[in-house]
PDB file of C-alpha atoms and ligand atoms in Angstrom:
ATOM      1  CA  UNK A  19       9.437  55.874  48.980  1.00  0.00           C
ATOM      2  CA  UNK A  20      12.612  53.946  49.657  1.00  0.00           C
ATOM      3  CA  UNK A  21      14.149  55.672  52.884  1.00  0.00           C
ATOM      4  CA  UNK A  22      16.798  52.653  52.207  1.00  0.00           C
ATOM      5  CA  UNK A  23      18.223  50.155  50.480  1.00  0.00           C
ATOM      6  CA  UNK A  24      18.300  47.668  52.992  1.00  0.00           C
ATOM      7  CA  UNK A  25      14.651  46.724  52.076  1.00  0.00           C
ATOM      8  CA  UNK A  26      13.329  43.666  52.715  1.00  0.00           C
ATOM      9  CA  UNK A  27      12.518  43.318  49.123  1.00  0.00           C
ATOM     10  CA  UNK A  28      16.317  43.592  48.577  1.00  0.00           C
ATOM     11  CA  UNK A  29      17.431  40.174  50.439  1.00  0.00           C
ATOM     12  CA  UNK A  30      19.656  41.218  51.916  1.00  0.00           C
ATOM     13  CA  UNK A  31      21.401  42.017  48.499  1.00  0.00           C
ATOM     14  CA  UNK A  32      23.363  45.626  47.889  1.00  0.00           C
ATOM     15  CA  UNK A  33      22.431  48.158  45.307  1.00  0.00           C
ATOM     16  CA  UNK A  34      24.538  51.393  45.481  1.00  0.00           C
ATOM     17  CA  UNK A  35      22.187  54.326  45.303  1.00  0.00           C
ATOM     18  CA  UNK A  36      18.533  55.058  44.631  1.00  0.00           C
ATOM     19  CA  UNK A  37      18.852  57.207  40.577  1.00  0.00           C
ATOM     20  CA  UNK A  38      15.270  57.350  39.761  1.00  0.00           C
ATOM     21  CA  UNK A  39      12.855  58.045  43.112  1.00  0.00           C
ATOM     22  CA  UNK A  40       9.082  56.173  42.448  1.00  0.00           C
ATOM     23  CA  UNK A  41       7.729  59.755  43.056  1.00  0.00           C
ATOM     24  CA  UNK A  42      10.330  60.905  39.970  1.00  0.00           C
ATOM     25  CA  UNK A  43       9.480  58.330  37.601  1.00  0.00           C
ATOM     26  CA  UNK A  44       5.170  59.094  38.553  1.00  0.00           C
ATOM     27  CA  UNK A  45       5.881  62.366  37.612  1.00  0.00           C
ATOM     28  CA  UNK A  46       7.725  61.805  34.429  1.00  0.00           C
ATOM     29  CA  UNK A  47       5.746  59.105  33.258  1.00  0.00           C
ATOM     30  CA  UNK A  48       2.377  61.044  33.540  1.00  0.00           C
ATOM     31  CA  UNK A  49       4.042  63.912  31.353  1.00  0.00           C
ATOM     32  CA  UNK A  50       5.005  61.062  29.086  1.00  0.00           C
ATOM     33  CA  UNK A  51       1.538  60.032  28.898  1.00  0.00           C
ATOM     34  CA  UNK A  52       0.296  63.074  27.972  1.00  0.00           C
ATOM     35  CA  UNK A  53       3.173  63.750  25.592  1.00  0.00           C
ATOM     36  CA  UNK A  54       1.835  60.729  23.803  1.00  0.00           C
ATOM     37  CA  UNK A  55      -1.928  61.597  23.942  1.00  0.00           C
ATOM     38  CA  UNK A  56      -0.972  65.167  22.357  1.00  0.00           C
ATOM     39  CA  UNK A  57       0.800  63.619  18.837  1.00  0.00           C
ATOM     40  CA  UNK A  58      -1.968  61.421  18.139  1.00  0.00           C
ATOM     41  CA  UNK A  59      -5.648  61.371  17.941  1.00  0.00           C
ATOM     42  CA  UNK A  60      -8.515  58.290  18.189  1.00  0.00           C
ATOM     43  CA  UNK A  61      -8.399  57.574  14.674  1.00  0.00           C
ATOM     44  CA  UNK A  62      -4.547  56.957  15.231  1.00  0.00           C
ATOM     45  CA  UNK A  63      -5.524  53.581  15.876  1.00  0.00           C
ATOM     46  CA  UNK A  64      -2.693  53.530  18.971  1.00  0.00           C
ATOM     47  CA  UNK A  65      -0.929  50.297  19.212  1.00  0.00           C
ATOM     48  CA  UNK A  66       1.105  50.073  22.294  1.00  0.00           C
ATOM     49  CA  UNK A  67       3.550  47.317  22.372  1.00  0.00           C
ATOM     50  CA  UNK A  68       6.091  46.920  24.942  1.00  0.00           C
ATOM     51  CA  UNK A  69       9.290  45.069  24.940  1.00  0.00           C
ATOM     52  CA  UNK A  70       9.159  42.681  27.570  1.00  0.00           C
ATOM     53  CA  UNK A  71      10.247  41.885  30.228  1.00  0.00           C
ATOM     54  CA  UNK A  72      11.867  45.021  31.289  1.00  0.00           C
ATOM     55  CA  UNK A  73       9.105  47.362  30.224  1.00  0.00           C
ATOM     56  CA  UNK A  74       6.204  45.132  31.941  1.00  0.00           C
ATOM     57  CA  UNK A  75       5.933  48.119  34.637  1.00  0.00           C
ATOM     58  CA  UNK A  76       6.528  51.135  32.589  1.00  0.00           C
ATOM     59  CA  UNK A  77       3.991  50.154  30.168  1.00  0.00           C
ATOM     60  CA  UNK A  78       1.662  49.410  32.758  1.00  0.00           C
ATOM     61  CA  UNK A  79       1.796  53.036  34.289  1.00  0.00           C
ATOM     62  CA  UNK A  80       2.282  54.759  30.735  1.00  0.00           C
ATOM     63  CA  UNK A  81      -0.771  53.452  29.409  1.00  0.00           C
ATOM     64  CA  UNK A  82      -2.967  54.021  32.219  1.00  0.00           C
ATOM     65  CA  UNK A  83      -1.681  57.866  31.818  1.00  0.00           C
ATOM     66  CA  UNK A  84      -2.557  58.258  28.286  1.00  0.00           C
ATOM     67  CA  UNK A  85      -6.194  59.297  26.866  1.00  0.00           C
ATOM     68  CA  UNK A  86      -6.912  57.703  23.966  1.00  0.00           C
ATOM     69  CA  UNK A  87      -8.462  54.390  22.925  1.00  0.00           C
ATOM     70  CA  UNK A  88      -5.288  52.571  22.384  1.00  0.00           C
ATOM     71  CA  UNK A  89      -4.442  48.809  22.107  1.00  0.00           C
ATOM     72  CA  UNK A  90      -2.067  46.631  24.199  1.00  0.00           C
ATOM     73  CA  UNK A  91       0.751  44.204  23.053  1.00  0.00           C
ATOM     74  CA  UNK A  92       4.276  43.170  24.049  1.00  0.00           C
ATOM     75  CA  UNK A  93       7.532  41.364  22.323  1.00  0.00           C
ATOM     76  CA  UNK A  94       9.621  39.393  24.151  1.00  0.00           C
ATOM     77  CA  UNK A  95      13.160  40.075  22.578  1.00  0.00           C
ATOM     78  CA  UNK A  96      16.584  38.071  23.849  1.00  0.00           C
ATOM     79  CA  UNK A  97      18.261  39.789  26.939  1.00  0.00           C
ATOM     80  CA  UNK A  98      21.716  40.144  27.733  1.00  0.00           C
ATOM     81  CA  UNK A  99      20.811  37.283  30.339  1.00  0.00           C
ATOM     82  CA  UNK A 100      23.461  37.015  33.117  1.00  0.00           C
ATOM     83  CA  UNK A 101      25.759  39.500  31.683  1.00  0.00           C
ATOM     84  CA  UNK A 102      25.947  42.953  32.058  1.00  0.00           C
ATOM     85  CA  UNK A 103      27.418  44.186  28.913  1.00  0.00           C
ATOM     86  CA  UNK A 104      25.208  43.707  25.527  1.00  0.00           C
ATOM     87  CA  UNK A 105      26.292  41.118  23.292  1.00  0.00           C
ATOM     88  CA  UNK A 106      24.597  42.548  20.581  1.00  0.00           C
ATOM     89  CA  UNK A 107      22.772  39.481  19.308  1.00  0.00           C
ATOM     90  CA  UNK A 108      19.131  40.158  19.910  1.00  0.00           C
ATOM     91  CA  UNK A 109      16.939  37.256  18.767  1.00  0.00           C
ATOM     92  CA  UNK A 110      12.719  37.876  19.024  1.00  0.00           C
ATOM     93  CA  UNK A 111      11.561  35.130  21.039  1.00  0.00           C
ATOM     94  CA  UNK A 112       8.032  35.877  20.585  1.00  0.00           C
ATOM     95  CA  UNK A 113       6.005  37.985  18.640  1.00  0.00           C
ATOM     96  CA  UNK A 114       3.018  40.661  18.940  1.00  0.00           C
ATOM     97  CA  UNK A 115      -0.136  38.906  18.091  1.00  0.00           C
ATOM     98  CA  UNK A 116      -1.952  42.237  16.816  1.00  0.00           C
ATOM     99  CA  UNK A 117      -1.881  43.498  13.303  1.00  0.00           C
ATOM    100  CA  UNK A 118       0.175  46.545  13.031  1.00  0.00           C
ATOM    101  CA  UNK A 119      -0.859  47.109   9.888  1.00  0.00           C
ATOM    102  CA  UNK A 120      -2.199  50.792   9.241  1.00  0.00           C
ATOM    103  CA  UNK A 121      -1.921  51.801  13.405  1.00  0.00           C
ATOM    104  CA  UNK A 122      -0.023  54.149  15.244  1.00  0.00           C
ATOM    105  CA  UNK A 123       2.326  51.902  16.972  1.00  0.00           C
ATOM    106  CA  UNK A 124       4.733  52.964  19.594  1.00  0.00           C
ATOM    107  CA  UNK A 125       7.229  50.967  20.708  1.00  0.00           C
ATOM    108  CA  UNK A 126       8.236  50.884  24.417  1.00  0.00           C
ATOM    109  CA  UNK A 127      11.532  50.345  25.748  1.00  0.00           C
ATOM    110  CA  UNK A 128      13.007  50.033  28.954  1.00  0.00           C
ATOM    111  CA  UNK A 129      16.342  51.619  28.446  1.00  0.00           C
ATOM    112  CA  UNK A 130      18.662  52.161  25.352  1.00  0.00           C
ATOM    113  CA  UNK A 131      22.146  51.449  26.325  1.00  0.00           C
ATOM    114  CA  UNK A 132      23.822  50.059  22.977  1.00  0.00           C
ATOM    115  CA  UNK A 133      20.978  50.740  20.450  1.00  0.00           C
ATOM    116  CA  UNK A 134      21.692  47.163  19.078  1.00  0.00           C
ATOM    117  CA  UNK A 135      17.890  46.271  20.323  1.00  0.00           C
ATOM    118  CA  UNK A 136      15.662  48.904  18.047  1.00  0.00           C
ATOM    119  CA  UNK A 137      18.434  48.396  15.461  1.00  0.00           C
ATOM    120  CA  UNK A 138      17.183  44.919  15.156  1.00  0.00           C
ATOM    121  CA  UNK A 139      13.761  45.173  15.768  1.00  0.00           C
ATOM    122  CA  UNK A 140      12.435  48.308  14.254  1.00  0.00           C
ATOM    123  CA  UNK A 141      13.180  47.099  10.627  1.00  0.00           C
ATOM    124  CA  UNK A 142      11.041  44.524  10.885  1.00  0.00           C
ATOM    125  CA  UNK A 143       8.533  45.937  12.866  1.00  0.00           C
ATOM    126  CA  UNK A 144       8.149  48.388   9.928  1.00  0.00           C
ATOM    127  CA  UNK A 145       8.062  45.496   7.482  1.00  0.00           C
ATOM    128  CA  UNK A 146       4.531  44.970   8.266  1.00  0.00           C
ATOM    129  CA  UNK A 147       3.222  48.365   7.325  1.00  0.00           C
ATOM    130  CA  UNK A 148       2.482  50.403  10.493  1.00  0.00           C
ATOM    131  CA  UNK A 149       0.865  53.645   9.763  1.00  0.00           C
ATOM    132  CA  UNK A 150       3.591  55.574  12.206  1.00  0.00           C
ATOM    133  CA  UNK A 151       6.410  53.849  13.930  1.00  0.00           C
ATOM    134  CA  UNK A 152       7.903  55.428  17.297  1.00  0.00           C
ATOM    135  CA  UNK A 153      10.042  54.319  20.091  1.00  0.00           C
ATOM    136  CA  UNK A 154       9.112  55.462  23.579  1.00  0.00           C
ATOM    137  CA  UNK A 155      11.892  54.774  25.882  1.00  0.00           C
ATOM    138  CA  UNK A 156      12.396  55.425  29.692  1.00  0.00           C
ATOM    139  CA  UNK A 157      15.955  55.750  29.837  1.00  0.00           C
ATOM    140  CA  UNK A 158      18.418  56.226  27.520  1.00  0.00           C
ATOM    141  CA  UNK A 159      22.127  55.815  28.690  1.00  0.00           C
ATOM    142  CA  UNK A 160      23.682  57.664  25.716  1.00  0.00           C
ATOM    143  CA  UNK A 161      26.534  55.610  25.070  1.00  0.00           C
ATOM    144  CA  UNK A 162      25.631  55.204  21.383  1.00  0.00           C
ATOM    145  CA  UNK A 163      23.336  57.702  18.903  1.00  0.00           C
ATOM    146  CA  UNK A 164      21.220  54.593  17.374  1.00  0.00           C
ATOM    147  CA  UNK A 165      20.524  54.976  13.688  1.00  0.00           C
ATOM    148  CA  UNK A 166      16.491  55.426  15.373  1.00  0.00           C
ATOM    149  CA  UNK A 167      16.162  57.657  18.136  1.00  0.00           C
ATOM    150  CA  UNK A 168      12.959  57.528  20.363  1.00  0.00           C
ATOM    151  CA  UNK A 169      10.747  59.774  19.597  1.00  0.00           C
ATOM    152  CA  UNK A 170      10.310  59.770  23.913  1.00  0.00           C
ATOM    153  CA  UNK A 171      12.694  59.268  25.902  1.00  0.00           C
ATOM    154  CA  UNK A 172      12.125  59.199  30.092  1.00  0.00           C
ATOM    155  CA  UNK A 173      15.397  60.308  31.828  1.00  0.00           C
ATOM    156  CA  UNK A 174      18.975  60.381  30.716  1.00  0.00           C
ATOM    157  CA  UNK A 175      20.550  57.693  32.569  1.00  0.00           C
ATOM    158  CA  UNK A 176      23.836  57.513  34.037  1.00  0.00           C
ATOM    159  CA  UNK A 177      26.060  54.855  32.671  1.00  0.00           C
ATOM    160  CA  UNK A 178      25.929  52.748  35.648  1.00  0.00           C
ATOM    161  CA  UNK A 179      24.297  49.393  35.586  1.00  0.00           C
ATOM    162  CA  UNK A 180      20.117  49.948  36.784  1.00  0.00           C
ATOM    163  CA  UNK A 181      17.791  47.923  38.167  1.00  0.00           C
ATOM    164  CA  UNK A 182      14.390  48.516  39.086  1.00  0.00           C
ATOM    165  CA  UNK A 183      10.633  49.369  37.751  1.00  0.00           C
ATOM    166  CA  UNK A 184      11.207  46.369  36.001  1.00  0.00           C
ATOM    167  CA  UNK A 185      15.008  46.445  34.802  1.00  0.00           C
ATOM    168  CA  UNK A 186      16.884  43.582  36.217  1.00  0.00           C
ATOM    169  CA  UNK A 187      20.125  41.753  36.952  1.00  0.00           C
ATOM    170  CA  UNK A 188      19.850  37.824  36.358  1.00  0.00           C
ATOM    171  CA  UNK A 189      16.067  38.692  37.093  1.00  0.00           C
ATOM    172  CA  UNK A 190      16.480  40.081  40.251  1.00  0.00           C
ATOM    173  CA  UNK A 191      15.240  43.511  41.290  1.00  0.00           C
ATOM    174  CA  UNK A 192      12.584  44.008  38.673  1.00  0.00           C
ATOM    175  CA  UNK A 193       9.473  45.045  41.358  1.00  0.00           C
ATOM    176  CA  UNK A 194      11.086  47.729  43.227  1.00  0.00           C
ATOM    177  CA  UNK A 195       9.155  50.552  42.462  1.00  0.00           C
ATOM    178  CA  UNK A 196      12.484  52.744  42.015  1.00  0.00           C
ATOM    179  CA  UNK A 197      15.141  52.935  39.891  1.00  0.00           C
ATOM    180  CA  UNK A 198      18.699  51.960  41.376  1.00  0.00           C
ATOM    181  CA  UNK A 199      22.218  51.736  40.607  1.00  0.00           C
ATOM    182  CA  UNK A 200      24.034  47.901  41.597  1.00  0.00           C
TER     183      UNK A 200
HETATM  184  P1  IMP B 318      20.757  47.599  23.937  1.00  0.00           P
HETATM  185  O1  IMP B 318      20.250  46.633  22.918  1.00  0.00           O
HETATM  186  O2  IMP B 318      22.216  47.478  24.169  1.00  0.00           O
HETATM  187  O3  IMP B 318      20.318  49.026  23.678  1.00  0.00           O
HETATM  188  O4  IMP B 318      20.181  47.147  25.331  1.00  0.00           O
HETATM  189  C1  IMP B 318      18.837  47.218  25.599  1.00  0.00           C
HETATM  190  C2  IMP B 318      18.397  46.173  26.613  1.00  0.00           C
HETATM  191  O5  IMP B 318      19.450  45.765  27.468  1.00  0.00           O
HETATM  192  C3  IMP B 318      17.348  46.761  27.490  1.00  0.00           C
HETATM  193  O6  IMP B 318      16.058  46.520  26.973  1.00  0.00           O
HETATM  194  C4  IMP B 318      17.583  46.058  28.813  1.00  0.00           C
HETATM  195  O7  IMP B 318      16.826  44.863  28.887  1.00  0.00           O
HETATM  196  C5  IMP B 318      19.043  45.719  28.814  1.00  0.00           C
HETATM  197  N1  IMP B 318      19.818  46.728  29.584  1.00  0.00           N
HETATM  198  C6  IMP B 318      20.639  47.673  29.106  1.00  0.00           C
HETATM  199  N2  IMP B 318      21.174  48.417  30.085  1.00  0.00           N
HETATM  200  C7  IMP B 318      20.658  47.930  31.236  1.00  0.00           C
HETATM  201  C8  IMP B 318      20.804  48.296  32.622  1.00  0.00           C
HETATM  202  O8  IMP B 318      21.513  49.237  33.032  1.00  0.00           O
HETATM  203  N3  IMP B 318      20.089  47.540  33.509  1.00  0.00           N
HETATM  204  C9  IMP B 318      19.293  46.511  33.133  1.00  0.00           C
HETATM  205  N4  IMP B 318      19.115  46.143  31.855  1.00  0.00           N
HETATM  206  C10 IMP B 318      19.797  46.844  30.921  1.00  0.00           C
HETATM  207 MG1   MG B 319      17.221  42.524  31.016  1.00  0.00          MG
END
């Protein structure tokens, strides 16, 4: 538990205020997990695949909190880079190895701030067939209503700028185990 955000994991660097506690997001994503394990079943063929890089820990933990035989496999989609305001380009710069032909995939997002991301993505994701195609999402900031809503979505986010549990700013911040606004 951050006590404060002059962590030495911080650098000496200034984030405003803790939004998401690391006992908050256990708790959440463990309900997730279960959420998940309820609407499917082992013949589902689960296909996990997780947007990286900003999902790398929320996959991790959602995963591990679902019970089911389920598969494992992450995209690696542009990012707004330095900036902090989506420029709505969003190229795939690499691709899920695994067939998602005939599986239960579920797609898993960090955060959904302009939508432009899944509206990109989820077309062709569903070009190649998947028996089901859902988007599980830990935050969702609500500044747009994307054509596809996740099916799960975390927390409501404020519409602050987060880092943390693997969100960053130009990389930075992406291992604190909370969620934080900068
Ligand atoms: P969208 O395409 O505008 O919905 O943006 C989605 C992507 O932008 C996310 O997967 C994040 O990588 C990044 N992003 C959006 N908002 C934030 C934020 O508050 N902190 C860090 N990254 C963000
Ligand atoms: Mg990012």
């Amino acid at each position: 538990m951050p006590t404060s955000l002059d962590d030495t994991k911080l650098g000496g660097q200034q984030l405003r205020r803790v939004v998401f506690s690391e006992e908050e997001i256990k708790a959440r994503v463990a309900e997730m997990g279960a959420e998940i394990s309820r609407a499917y079943t082992a013949t589902d063929r689960l296909l996990v695949v997780g947007l990286l890089k900003g999902s790398f820990l929320f996959v991790a933990d959602l995963v591990r909190a679902i019970d089911l035989p389920l598969h494992v496999d992450f995209l690696v989609a542009s990012s707004y880079a330095k900036e902090k305001v989506s420029s709505g380009d969003v190229r795939l710069l690499y691709d899920a190895e695994a067939s998602l032909e005939g599986r239960a995939v579920v797609l898993v997002e960090d955060i959904v701030d302009s939508g432009a991301t899944l509206e990109r993505l989820l077309p062709r994701l569903r070009e190649r067939d998947p028996a089901s195609l859902e988007v599980c999402a830990l935050l969702h900031k609500r500044v747009s209503s994307p054509a596809h809503e996740p099916r799960w979505i975390g927390f409501e986010a404020p519409n602050e700028f987060l880092v943390g549990y693997g969100l960053d700013y130009a990389e930075d911040f992406r291992h604190l185990p909370y969620i934080a606004s900068i």
